[in-house]
Short mmCIF file of C-alpha atoms in Angstrom, two decimals:
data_model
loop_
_atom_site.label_atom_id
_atom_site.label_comp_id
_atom_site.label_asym_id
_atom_site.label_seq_id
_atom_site.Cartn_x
_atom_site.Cartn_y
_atom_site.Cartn_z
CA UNK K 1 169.74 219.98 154.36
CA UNK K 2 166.85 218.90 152.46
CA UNK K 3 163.68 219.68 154.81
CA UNK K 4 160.73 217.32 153.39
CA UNK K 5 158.27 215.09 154.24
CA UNK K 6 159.60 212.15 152.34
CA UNK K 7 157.45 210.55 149.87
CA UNK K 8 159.91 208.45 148.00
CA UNK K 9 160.75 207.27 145.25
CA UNK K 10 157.33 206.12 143.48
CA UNK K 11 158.06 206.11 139.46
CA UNK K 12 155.63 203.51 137.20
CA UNK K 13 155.28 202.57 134.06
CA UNK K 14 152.09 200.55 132.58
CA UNK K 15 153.00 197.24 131.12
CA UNK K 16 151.10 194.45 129.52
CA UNK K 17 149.94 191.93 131.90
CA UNK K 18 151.01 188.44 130.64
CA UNK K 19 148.59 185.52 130.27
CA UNK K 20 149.88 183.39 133.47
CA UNK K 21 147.84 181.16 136.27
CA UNK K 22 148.41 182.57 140.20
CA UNK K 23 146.39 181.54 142.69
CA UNK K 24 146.07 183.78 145.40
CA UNK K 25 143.14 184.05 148.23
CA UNK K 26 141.20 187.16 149.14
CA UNK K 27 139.01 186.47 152.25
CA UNK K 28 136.25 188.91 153.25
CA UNK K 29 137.09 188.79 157.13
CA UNK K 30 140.70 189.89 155.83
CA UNK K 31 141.75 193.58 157.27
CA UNK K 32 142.26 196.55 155.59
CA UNK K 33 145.30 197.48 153.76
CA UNK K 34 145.38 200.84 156.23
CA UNK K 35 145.23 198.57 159.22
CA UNK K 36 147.81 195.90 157.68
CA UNK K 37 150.01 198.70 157.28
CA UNK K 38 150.00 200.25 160.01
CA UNK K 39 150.56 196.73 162.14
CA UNK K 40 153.80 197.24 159.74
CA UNK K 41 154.56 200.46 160.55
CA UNK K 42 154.41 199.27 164.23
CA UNK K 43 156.12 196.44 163.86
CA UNK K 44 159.50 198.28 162.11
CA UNK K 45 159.69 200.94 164.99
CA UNK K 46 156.47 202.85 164.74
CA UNK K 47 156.70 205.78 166.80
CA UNK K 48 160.09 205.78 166.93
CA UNK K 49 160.23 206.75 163.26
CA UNK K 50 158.37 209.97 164.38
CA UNK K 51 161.75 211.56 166.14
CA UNK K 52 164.67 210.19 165.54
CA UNK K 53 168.23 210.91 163.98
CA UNK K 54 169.91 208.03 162.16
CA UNK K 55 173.99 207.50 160.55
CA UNK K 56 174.25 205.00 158.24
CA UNK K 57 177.13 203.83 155.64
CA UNK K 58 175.50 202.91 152.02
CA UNK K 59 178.14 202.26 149.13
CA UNK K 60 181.20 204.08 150.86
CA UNK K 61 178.88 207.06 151.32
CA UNK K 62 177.66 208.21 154.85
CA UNK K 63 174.18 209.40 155.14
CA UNK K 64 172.44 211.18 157.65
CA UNK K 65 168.79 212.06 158.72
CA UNK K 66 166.76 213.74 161.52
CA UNK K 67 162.92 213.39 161.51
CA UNK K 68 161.08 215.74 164.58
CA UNK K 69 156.99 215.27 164.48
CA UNK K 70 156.99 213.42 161.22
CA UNK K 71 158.97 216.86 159.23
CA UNK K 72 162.13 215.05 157.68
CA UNK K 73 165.29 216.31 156.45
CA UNK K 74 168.42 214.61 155.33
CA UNK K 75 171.87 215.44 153.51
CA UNK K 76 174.95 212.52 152.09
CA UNK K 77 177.72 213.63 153.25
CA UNK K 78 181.36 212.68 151.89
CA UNK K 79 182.58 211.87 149.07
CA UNK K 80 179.67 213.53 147.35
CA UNK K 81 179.71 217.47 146.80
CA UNK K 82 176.42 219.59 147.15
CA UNK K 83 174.82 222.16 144.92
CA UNK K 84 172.50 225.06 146.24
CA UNK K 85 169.17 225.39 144.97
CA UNK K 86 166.41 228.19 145.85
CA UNK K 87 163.22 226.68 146.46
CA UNK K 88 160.29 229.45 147.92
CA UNK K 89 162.98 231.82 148.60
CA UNK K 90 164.74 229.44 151.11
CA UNK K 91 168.68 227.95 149.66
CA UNK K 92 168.33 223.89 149.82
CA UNK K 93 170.98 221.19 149.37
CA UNK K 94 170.52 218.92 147.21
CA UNK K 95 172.81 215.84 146.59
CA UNK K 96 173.97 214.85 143.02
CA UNK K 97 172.32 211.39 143.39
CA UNK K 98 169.10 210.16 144.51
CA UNK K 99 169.39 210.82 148.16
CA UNK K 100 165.87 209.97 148.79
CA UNK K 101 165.41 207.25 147.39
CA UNK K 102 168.35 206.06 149.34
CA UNK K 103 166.53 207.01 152.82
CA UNK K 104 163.18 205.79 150.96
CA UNK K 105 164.23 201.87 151.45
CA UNK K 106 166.70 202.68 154.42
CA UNK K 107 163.05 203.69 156.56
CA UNK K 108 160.49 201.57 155.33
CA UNK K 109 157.75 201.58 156.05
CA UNK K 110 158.37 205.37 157.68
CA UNK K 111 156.93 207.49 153.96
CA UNK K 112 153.99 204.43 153.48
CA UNK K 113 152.39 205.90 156.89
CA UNK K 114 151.82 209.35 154.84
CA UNK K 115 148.02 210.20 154.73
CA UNK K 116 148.37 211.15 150.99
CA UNK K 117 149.54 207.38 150.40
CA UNK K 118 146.20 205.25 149.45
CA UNK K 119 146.72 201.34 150.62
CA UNK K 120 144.52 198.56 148.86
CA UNK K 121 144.81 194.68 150.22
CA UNK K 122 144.96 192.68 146.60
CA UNK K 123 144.98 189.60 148.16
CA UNK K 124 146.92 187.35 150.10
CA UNK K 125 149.75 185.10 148.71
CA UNK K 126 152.77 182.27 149.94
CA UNK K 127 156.43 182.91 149.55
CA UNK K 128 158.68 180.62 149.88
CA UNK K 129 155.67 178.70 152.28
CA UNK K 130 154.81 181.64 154.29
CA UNK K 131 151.44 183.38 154.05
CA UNK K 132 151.50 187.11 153.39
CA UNK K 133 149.31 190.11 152.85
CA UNK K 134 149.88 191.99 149.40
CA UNK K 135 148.92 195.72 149.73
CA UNK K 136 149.30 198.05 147.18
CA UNK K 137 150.16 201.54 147.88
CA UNK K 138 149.35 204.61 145.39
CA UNK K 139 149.05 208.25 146.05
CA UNK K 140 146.78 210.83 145.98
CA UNK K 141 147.06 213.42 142.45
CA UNK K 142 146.55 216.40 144.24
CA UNK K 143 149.72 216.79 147.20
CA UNK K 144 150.94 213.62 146.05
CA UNK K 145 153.82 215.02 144.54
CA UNK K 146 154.91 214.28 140.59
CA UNK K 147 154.93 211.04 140.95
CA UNK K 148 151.15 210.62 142.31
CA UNK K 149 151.13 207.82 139.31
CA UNK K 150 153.81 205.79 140.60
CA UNK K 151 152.68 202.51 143.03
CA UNK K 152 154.18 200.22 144.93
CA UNK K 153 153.18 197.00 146.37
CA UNK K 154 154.18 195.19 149.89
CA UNK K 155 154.28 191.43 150.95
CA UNK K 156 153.51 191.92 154.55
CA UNK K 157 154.04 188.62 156.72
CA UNK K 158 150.58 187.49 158.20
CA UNK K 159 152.03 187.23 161.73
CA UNK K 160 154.85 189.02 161.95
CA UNK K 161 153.77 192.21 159.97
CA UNK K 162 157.19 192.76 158.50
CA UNK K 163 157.77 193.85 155.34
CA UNK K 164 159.66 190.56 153.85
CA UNK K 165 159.33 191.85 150.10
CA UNK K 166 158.51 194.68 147.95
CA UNK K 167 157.86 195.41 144.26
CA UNK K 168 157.88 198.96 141.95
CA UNK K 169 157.45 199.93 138.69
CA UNK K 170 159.38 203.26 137.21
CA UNK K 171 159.80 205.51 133.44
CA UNK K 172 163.56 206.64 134.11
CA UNK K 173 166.17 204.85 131.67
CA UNK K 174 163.67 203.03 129.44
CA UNK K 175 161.05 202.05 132.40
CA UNK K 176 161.27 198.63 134.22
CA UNK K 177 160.05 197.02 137.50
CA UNK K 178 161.97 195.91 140.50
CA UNK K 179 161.41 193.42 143.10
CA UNK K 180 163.18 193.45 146.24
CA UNK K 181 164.11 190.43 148.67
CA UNK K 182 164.68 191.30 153.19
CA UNK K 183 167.37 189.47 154.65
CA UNK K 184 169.82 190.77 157.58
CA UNK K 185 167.24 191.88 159.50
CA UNK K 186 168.19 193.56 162.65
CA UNK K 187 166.70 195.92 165.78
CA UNK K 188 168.93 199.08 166.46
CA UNK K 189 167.57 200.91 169.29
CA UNK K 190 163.91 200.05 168.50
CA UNK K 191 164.01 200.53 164.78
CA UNK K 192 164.23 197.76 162.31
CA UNK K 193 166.61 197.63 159.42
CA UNK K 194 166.78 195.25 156.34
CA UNK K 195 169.18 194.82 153.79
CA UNK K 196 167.83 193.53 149.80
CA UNK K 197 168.45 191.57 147.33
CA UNK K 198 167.45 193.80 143.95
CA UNK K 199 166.05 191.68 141.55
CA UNK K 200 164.67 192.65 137.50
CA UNK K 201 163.06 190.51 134.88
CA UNK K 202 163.90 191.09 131.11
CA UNK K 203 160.20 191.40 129.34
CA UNK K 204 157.43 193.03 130.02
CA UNK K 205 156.18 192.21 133.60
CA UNK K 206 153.44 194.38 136.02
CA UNK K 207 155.67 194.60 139.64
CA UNK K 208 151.81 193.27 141.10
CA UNK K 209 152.98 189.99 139.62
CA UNK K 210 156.63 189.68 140.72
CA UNK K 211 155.89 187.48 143.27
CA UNK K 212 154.82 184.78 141.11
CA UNK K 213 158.28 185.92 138.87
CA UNK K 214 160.37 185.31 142.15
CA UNK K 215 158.62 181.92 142.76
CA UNK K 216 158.82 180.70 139.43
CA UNK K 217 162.97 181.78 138.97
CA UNK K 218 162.13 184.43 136.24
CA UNK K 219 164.23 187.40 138.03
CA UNK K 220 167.68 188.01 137.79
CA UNK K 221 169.93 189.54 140.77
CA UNK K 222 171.17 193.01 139.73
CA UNK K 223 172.99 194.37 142.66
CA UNK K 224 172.47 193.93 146.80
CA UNK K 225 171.47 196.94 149.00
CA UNK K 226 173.15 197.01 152.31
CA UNK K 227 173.24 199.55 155.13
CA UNK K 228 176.64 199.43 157.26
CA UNK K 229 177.38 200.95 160.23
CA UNK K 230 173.89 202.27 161.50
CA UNK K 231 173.48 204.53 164.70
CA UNK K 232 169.72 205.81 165.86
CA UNK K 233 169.32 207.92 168.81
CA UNK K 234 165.90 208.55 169.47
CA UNK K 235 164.57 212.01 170.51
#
C-alpha cells in the first residue's frame, strides 16, 4: 500500500483573466479562511477523518483506505494490477491510475486540513441564491510536494459549512480548469460523502471565476463522479 499523507491532486495552469463584471462582497468582520475551513472540516466528519478505514466502489473499481493519526495509506484493488516501486529503500504499490486523486475528492475536505496547505477567504459569493464563503487553498514550496503551484478554491455554505462546490486548475493534457457541482449528499457512520457533477469550459478561464461560469451557463458537463457502495468503520 501506498503510505502518505495525502496532499492531492493540486495541478494549475495560469490563464488570462477575461474582462467580465462579478460582484462579490468581502466584509471585514468575515472569518478567516483557516477558521472557515476548519468549520468544514468539522462539518464533513472532522475527527473522524483522523482514524478511520473506508470501502468504496468508483467506476467498477473497489478502493480502499486506512488513515491512523492523520498517516494515510491506500491501494485499488481489482480489476487494476499493481507495479512495485522502491522509494527510500522501502517496495511501494503504486496503482496504474491516479489513485489519489481518486481518494483526493472521495475525503474532502480530509488533505485541505494539512498544515502545509495555505487558505485565503477571496470573498463571499451566491449560488444558485445561497450565500457562500470562497477560500482559496495553495501550498507551501518547501514540503508542499511538486505541485506546491497548484490551487484550489472552495464554495463553503455560510451556515452549513459544507463544501457545495469546488474549482482547480491543472498542466496535464494541454492544461484546463474544472469545476465541480455536490449533490447525493449522505452521512455514513459520521463521515460525509458527496457525489459531482464535473464540469469544463472551452476558452481560457481562471477556476477563481467558475462560479460566475456556472451561473452564467458557460460550462459544459463532462462526466459525473459517484462513489457506490461505501463502508467506514471508525477506529
Amino acid at each position: 500500500m501506498i503510505v502518505m499523507k495525502l496532499k492531492g491532486i493540486r495541478n494549475s495552469v495560469f490563464l488570462m483573466v477575461p474582462a467580465l463584471v462579478f460582484i462579490c462582497s468581502c466584509g471585514i468582520n468575515q472569518p478567516s479562511g483557516n477558521e472557515i475551513m476548519d468549520r468544514a472540516f468539522a462539518r464533513h466528519g472532522g475527527e473522524y477523518l483522523k482514524n478511520l478505514e473506508i470501502d468504496f466502489k468508483f467506476r467498477d473499481f473497489k478502493y480502499e483506505a486506512k488513515i491512523v493519526d492523520g498517516e494515510f495509506a491506500f491501494q485499488q484493488r481489482t480489476p487494476v494490477s499493481f507495479s512495485n516501486v522502491s522509494e527510500g529503500g522501502k517496495v511501494r504499490k503504486f496503482s496504474q491510475s491516479d489513485t489519489k486523486s481518486v481518494f483526493h475528492f472521495a475525503l474532502l475536505p480530509y488533505n485541505v486540513n494539512d498544515k502545509l496547505a495555505n487558505k485565503e477567504l477571496m470573498c463571499t459569493s451566491k449560488i444558485k441564491g445561497k450565500d457562500y464563503y470562497k477560500v482559496e487553498v495553495t501550498f507551501d514550496k518547501n514540503g508542499g510536494g511538486t505541485d506546491f503551484e497548484d490551487v484550489y478554491i472552495y464554495w463553503v455554505h455560510k451556515e452549513d459549512f459544507t463544501i457545495d462546490y469546488l474549482a482547480y486548475s491543472f498542466y496535464i493534457n494541454g492544461g484546463g480548469v474544472r469545476f465541480r457541482e455536490a449533490y447525493n449528499q449522505r452521512e455514513v457512520n459520521g463521515v460525509r460523502f458527496q457525489d459531482y457533477i464535473n464540469y469544463t469550459i472551452d476558452e481560457d478561464y481562471p477556476a477563481q471565476e467558475l462560479d460566475y461560469a456556472f451561473q452564467t451557463g458557460r460550462l459544459r458537463e463532462i462526466s459525473r463522479i459517484d462513489l457506490d457502495e461505501i463502508e467506514v468503520v471508525r477506529k
